[in-house]
Every structure is written in structure tokens, then in C-alpha cells.
mmCIF file of C-alpha atoms in Angstrom:
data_model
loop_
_atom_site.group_PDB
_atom_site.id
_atom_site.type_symbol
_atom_site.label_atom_id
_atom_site.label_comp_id
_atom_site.label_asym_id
_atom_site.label_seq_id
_atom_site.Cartn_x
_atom_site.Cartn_y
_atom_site.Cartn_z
ATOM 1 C CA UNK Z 1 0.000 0.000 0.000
ATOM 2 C CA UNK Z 2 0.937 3.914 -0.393
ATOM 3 C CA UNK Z 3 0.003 6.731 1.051
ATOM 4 C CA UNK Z 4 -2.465 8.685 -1.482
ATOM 5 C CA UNK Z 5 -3.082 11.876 0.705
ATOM 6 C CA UNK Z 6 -1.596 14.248 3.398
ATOM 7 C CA UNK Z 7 -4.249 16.375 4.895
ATOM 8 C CA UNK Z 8 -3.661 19.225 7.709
ATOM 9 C CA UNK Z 9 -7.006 21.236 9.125
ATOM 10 C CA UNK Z 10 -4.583 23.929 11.126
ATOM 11 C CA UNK Z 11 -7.857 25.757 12.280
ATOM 12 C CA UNK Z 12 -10.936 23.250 13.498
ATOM 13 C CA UNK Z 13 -13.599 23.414 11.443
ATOM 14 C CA UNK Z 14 -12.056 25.617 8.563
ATOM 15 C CA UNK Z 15 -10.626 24.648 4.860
ATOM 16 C CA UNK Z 16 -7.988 21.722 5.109
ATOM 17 C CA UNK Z 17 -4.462 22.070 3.153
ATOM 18 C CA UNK Z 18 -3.326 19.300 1.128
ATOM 19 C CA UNK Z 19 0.153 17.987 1.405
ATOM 20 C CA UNK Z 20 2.810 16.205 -0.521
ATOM 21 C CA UNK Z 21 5.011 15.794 2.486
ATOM 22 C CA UNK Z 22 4.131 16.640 6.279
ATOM 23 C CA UNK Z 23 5.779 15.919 9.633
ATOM 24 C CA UNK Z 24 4.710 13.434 12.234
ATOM 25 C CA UNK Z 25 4.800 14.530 15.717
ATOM 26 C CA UNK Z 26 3.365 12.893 19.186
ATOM 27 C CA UNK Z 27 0.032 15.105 18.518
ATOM 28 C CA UNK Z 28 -0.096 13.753 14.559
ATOM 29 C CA UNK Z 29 0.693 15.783 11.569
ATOM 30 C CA UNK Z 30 2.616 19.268 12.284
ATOM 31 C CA UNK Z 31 -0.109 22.302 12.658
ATOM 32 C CA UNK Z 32 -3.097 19.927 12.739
ATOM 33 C CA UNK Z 33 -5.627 22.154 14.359
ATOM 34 C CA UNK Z 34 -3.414 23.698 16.636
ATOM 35 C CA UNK Z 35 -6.133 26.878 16.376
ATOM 36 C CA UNK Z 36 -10.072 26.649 17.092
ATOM 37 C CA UNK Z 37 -12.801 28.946 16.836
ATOM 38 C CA UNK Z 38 -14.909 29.368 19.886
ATOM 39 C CA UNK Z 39 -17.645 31.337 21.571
ATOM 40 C CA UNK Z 40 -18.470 34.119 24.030
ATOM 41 C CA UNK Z 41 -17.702 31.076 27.081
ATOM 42 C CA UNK Z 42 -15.057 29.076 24.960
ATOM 43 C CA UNK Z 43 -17.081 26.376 23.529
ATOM 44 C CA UNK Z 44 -15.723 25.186 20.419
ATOM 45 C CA UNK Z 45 -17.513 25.890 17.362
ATOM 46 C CA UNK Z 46 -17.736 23.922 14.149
ATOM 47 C CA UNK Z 47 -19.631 23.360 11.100
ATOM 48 C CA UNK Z 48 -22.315 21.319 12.864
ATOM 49 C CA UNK Z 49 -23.535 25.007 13.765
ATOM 50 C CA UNK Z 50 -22.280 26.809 11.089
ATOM 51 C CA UNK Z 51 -21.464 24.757 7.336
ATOM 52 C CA UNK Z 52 -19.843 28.286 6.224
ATOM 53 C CA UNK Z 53 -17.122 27.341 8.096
ATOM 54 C CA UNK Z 54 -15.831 25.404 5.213
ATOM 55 C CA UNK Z 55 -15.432 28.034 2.869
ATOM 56 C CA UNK Z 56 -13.195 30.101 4.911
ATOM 57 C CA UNK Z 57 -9.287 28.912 3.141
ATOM 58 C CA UNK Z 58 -6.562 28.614 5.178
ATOM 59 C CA UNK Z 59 -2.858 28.712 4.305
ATOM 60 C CA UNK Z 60 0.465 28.163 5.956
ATOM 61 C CA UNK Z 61 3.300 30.808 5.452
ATOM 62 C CA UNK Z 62 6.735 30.850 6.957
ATOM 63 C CA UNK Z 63 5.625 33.225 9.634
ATOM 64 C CA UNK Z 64 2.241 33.188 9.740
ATOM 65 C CA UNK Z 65 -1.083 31.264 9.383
ATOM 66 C CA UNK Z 66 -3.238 33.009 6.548
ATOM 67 C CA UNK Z 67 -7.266 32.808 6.771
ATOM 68 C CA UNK Z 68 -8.939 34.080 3.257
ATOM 69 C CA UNK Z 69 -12.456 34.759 2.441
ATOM 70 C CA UNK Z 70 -14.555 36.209 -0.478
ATOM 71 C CA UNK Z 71 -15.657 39.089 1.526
ATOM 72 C CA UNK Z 72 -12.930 40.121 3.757
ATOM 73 C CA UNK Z 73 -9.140 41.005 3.689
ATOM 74 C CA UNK Z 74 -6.927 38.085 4.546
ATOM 75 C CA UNK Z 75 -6.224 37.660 7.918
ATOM 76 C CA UNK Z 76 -2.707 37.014 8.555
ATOM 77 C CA UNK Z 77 -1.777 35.421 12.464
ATOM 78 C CA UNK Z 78 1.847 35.493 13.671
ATOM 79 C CA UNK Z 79 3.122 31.382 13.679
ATOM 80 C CA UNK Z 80 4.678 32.737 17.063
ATOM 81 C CA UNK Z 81 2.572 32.781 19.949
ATOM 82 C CA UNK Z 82 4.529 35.940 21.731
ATOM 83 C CA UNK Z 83 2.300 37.630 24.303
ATOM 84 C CA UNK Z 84 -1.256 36.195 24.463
ATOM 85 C CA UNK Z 85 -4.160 35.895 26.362
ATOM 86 C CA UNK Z 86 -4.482 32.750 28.741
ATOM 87 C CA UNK Z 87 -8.155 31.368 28.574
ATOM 88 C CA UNK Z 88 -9.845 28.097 29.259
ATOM 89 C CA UNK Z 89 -11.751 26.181 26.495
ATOM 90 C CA UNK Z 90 -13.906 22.919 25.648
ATOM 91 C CA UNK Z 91 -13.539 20.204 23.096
ATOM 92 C CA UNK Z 92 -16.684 18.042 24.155
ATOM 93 C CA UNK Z 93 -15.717 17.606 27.891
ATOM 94 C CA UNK Z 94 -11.924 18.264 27.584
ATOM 95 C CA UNK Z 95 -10.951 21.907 29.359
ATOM 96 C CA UNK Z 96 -7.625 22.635 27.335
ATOM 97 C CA UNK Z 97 -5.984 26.108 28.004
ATOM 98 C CA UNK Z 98 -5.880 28.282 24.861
ATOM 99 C CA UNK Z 99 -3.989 31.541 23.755
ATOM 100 C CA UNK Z 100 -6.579 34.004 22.442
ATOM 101 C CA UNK Z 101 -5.511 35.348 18.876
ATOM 102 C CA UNK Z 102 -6.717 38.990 20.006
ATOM 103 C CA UNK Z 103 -9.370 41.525 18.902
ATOM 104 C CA UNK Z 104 -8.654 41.443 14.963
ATOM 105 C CA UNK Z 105 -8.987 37.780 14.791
ATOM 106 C CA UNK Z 106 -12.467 38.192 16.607
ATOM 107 C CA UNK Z 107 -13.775 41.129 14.148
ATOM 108 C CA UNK Z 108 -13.003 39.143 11.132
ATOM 109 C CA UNK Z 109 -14.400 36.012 11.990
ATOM 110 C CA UNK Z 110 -17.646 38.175 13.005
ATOM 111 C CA UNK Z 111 -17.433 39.715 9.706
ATOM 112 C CA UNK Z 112 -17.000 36.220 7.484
ATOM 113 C CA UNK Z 113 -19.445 34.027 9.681
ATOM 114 C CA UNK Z 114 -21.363 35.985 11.770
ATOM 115 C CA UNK Z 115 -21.997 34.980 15.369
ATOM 116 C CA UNK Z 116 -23.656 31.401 16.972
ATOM 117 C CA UNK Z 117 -26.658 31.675 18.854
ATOM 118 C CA UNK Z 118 -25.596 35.536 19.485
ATOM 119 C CA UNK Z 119 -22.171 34.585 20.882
ATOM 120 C CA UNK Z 120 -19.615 35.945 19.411
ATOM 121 C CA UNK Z 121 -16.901 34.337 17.805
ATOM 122 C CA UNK Z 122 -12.951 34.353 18.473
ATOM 123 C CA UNK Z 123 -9.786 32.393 17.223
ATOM 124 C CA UNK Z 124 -7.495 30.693 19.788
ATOM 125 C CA UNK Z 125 -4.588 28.875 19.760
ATOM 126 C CA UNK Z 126 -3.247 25.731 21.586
ATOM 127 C CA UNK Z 127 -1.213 26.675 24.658
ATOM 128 C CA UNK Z 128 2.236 24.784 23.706
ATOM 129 C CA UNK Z 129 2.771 23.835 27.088
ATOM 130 C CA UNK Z 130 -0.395 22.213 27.720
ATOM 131 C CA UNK Z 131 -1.161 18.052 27.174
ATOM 132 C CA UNK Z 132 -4.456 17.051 26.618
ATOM 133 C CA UNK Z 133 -4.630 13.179 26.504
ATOM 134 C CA UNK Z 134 -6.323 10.792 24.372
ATOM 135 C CA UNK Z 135 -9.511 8.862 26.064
ATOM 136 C CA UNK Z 136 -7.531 6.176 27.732
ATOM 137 C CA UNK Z 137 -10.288 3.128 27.669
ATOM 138 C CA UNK Z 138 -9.638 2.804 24.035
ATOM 139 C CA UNK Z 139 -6.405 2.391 24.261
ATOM 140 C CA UNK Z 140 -3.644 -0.550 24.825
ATOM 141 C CA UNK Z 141 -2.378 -1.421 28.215
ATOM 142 C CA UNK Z 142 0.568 0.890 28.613
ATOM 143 C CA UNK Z 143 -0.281 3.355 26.052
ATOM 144 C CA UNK Z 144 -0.645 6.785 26.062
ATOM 145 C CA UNK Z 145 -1.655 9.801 23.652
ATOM 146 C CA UNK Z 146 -1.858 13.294 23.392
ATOM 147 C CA UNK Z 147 -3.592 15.159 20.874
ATOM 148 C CA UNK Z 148 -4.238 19.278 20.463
ATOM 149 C CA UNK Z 149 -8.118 20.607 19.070
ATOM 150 C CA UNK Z 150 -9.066 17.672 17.085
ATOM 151 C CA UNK Z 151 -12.525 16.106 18.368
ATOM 152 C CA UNK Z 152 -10.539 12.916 20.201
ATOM 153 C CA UNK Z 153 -7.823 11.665 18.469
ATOM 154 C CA UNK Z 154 -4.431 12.884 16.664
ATOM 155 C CA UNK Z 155 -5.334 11.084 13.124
ATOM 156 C CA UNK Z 156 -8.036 9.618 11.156
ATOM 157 C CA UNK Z 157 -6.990 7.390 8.433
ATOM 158 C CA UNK Z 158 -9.179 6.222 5.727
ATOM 159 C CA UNK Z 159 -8.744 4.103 2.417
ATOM 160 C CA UNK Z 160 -9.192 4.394 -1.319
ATOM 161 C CA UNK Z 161 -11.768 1.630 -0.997
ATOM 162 C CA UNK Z 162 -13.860 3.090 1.418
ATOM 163 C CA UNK Z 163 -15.275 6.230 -0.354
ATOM 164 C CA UNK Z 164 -15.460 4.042 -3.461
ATOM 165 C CA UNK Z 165 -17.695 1.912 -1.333
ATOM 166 C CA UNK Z 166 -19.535 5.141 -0.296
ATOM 167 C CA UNK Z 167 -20.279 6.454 -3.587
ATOM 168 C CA UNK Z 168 -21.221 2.681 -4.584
ATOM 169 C CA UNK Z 169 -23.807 3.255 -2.707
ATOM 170 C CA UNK Z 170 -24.579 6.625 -3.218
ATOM 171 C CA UNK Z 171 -25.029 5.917 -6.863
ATOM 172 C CA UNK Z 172 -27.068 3.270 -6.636
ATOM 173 C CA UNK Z 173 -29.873 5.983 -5.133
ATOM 174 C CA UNK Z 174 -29.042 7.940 -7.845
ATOM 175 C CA UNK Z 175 -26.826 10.641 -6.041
ATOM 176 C CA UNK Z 176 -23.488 12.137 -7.497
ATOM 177 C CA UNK Z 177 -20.250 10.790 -5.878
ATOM 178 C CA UNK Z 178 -18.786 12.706 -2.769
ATOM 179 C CA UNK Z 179 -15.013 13.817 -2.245
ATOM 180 C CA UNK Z 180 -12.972 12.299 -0.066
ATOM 181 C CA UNK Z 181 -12.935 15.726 1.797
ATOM 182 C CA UNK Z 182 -16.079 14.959 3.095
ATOM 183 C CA UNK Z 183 -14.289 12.909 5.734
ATOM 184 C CA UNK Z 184 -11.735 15.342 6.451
ATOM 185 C CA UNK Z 185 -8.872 12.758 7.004
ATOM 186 C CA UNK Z 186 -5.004 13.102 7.931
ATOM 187 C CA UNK Z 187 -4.001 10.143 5.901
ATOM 188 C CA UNK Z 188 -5.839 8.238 2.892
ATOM 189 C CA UNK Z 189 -4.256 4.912 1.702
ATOM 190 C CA UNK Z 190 -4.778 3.300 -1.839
ATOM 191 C CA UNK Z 191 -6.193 -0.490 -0.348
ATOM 192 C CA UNK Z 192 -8.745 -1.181 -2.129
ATOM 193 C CA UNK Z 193 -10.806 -3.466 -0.021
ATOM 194 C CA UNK Z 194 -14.010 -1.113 1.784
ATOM 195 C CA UNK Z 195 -13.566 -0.677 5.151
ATOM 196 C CA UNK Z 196 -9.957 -2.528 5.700
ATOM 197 C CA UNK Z 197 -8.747 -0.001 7.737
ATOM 198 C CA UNK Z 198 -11.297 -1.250 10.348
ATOM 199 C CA UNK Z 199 -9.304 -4.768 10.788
ATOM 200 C CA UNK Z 200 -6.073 -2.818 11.074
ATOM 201 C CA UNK Z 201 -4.280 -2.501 14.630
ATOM 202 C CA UNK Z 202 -0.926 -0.526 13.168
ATOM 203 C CA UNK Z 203 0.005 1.417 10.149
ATOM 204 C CA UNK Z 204 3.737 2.064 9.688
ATOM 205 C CA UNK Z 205 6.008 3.170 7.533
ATOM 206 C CA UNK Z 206 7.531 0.412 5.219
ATOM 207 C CA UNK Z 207 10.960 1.547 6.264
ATOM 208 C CA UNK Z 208 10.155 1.175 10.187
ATOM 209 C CA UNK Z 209 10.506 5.128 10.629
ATOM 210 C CA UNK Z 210 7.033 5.798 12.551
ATOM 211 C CA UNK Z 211 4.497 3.659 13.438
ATOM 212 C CA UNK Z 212 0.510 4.718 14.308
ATOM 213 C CA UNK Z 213 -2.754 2.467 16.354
ATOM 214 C CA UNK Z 214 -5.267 2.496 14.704
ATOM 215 C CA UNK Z 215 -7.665 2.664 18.418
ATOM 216 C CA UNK Z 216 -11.262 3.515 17.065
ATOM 217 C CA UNK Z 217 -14.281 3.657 14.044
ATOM 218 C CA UNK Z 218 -14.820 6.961 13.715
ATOM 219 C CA UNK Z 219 -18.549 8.100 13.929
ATOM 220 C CA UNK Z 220 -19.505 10.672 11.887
ATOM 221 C CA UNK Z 221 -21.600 13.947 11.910
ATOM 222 C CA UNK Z 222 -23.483 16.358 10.316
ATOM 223 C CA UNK Z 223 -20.008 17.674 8.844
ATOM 224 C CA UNK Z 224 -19.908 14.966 6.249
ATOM 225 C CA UNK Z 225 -23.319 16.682 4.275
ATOM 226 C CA UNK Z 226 -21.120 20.148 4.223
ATOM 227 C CA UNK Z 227 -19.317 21.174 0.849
ATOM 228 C CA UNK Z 228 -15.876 21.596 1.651
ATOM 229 C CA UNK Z 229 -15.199 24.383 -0.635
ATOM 230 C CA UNK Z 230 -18.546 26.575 -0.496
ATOM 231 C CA UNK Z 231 -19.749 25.404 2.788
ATOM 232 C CA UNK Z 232 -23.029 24.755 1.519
ATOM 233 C CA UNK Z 233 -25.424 21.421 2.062
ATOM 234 C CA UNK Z 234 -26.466 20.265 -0.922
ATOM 235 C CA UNK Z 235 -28.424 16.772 -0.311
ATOM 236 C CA UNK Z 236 -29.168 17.179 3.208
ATOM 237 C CA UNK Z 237 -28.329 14.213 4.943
ATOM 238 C CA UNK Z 238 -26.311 12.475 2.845
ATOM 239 C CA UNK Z 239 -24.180 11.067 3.264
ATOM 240 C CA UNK Z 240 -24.407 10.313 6.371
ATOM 241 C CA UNK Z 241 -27.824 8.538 5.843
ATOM 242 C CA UNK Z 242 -26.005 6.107 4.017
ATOM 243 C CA UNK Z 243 -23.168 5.222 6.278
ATOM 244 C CA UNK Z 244 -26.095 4.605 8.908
ATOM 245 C CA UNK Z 245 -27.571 2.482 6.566
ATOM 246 C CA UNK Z 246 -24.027 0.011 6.056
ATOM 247 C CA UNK Z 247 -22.363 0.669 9.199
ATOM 248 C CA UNK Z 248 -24.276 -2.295 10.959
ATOM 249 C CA UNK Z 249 -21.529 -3.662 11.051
ATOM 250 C CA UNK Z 250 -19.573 -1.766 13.881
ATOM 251 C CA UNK Z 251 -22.367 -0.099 15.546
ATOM 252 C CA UNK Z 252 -25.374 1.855 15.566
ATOM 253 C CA UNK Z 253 -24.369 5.069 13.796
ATOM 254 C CA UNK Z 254 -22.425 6.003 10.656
ATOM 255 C CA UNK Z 255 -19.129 5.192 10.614
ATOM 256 C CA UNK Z 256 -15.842 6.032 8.329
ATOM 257 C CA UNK Z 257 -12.289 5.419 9.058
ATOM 258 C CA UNK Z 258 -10.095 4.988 11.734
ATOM 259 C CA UNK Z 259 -9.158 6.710 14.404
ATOM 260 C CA UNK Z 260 -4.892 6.843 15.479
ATOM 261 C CA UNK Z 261 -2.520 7.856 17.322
ATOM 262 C CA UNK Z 262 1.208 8.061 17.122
ATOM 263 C CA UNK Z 263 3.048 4.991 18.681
ATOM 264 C CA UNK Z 264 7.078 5.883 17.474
ATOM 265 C CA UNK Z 265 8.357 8.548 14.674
ATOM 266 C CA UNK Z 266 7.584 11.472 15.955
ATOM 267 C CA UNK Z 267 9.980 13.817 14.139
ATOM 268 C CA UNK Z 268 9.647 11.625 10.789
ATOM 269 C CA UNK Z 269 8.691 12.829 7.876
ATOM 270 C CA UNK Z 270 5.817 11.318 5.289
ATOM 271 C CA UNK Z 271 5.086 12.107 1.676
ATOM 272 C CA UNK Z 272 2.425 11.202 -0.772
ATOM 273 C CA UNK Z 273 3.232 7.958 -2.177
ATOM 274 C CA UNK Z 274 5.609 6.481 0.356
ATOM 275 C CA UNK Z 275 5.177 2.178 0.883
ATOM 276 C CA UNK Z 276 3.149 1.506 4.048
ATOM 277 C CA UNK Z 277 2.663 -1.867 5.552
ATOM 278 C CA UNK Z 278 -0.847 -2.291 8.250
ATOM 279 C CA UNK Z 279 -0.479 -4.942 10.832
ATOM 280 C CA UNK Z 280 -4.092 -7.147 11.447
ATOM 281 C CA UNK Z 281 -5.768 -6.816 14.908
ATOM 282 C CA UNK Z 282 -5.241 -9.486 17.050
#
């Protein structure tokens, strides 16, 4: 197998970059949301309230993240934290401690998406120092995981033959196919076989330099019915309907790829079509 895709979402709930060659570290690919959007009391907010979030591009610079929008000047934020704000946030029921991006970052998110429920919106960052650990009870005995704004875990990886599977499907109610950015995944892999990644305990690298679990199915949301590039829904629904409809066969719910963490590598580097090698479960 190869690796057919690199995928970084450095802001939760924004546009995703595409990558030929990223770096692994202990909380998965370099910059993976390592910024969130929240509200007035530091809730994080997503496209399960508001689908425009996916239109809003994002770019990586040597100095500074870059967020671009059809109605506003880009907003450019320093890659250096320097001075900021300490504040308390929530992923689900995780409390992680945040850097707030300041005033500007908070006008033109207000300007490009409005507010939630009348709460305002603002842009914060991952405090470098803090650790917020991976659910432990899905996890091996011994192991243990760290990941930064992502909803529980530091990767998702998917295969080729899963969306193919999808779109199987989808066709055969007469819908158009869906990108594979649906699913916003870190890494995509070109096995052909639906769902294989579910039977998989490890994915490493072919030459032994990193190693990732593969610890839990992925259940999916409301996100998958969003557009990724005009933040619009479409076919309401789907399709997430239809992964209801075949995912009997981990649990009630619609399910798509795997959930990972980082067992050795970090500091190693992966590229688009580098030799992988997935170990069964036991």
C-alpha cells in the first residue's frame, strides 16, 4: 500500500491544506488544528452550527497562518505565539488552556461568519505547554496519547476503498459521488478493499521510521453533508444517511475510518506515495 493523501485542518472546522510531504509529531501531523474557533464562554464551534465554516481557506506561510475569504481582507496570524491571552476552552468535555488570537482575529471572523446563537466568535490557539490526553479506555495497556483541538484523536486514516464503497452506494440511489474531503482525514491509503482499515491494529512506515494504532471507528456527523469548498449542504443528509444504513456492522451510527494515534516517529517525515505496511488486529 501507499500513502495517497496528506491532509492538515490547522484551524478546526475551517478549509484543510493538502500535502505532498508533512511531519509526524506525538500530537499527529505538524499544525493539525493547533487553532479553534470558539464562543463568548469558549465552547468550540464547528460546522455542525455553522457549514460556512468550510469556505473560509486557510494557508500556511513561513511566519504566519493566513485565513482568506470572499468578503474580507486576509487575515494574517503570527506562527509565534509571543504575548497572548491565557483562557480556558472545551472540546466536548476536555478543558484545554488556549492563547486568544486577540481583537482582529475576533472582528473578522464576526465579519466572514457571523456569530452562533448571538455569541460571538474568536480564534485561539493551543497553549504549547499544555497536554491534553487521548480517552484512555480505548487504548492498549501501557499506552498513552496526546492530541491538540481535534474532536478525540491525533489522526483519522481512511482508504481508497472506502469512499469508493460510499459512492457505490450513493449511486445506486441515484446521487453524485462525494469527495474524499467529506471525511476530512489526515491520511488516505490506496487499499482497495471497503472498510480494511477497520481490521487494522498498526500502520507504519515500510521503512520502520514511525508507526501509528489504529484505536477507534470513527462516527460521523453532520459535517460529512457540508461542501468543503462553499460550505453549503447540498443533499441534506447524505451522506451520512447512508453510512447509517451500512455501518451495521460496527455499531449503531455512521461510521468512516479509523481513528490513530502516534506509537514511534515522531519527528519523521511522510510524503504522498511512500510504501506503508498495516499490521491485522489481534
Amino acid at each position: 500500500m501507499r500513502i495517497t493523501q496528506l491532509n492538515i485542518y490547522p484551524v478546526k472546522s475551517l478549509g484543510g491544506i493538502a500535502l505532498n510531504e508533512a511531519e509526524l509529531t506525538a500530537e499527529g501531523l505538524a499544525h493539525d488544528r493547533r487553532w479553534m474557533v470558539v464562543d463568548d464562554i469558549g465552547r468550540f464551534v464547528t460546522q455542525r452550527q455553522l457549514p460556512a465554516m468550510a469556505s473560509v481557506r486557510v494557508t500556511l506561510e513561513p511566519d504566519a497562518l493566513v485565513l482568506t475569504h470572499p468578503e474580507a481582507s486576509s487575515l494574517r496570524v503570527p506562527l509565534e505565539a509571543g504575548e497572548r491571552s491565557r483562557l480556558p476552552v472545551y472540546v466536548w468535555e476536555d478543558r484545554c488552556d488556549a492563547l486568544d488570537e486577540g481583537a482582529e482575529a475576533r472582528e473578522w471572523l464576526g465579519a466572514v461568519l457571523g456569530d452562533v446563537k448571538g455569541s460571538g466568535l474568536r480564534l485561539v490557539r493551543f497553549a504549547p505547554d499544555h497536554r491534553r490526553p487521548v480517552e484512555p479506555h480505548h487504548l492498549a495497556p501501557g499506552e498513552r496519547a496526546h492530541t491538540a483541538f481535534a474532536d478525540g484523536y491525533p489522526l483519522l486514516v481512511v482508504s481508497e476503498g472506502s469512499l469508493g464503497e460510499v459512492n457505490r452506494r450513493l449511486a445506486a440511489k441515484g446521487l453524485d459521488p462525494v469527495p474524499m474531503s467529506r471525511f476530512r482525514p489526515s491520511l488516505v491509503v490506496d487499499d482497495a478493499n471497503p472498510f480494511a482499515e477497520d481490521g487494522w491494529d498498526t500502520l507504519a512506515a515500510a521503512d520502520g521510521a514511525w508507526r501509528l494504532g489504529l484505536r477507534k471507528p470513527c462516527q460521523r456527523c453532520k459535517i460529512t453533508t457540508v461542501d468543503q469548498q462553499s460550505g453549503v449542504i447540498a443533499v441534506p443528509g447524505e451522506p451520512l444517511r447512508t453510512l447509517v444504513e451500512m455501518n451495521n456492522r460496527l455499531a449503531p451510527g455512521g461510521y468512516f475510518g479509523q481513528n490513530a494515534i502516534v506509537l514511534a516517529g515522531a519527528g519523521a517525515r511522510l510524503s504522498v506515495g511512500d510504501d506503508i505496511i498495516a499490521g491485522a488486529r489481534p
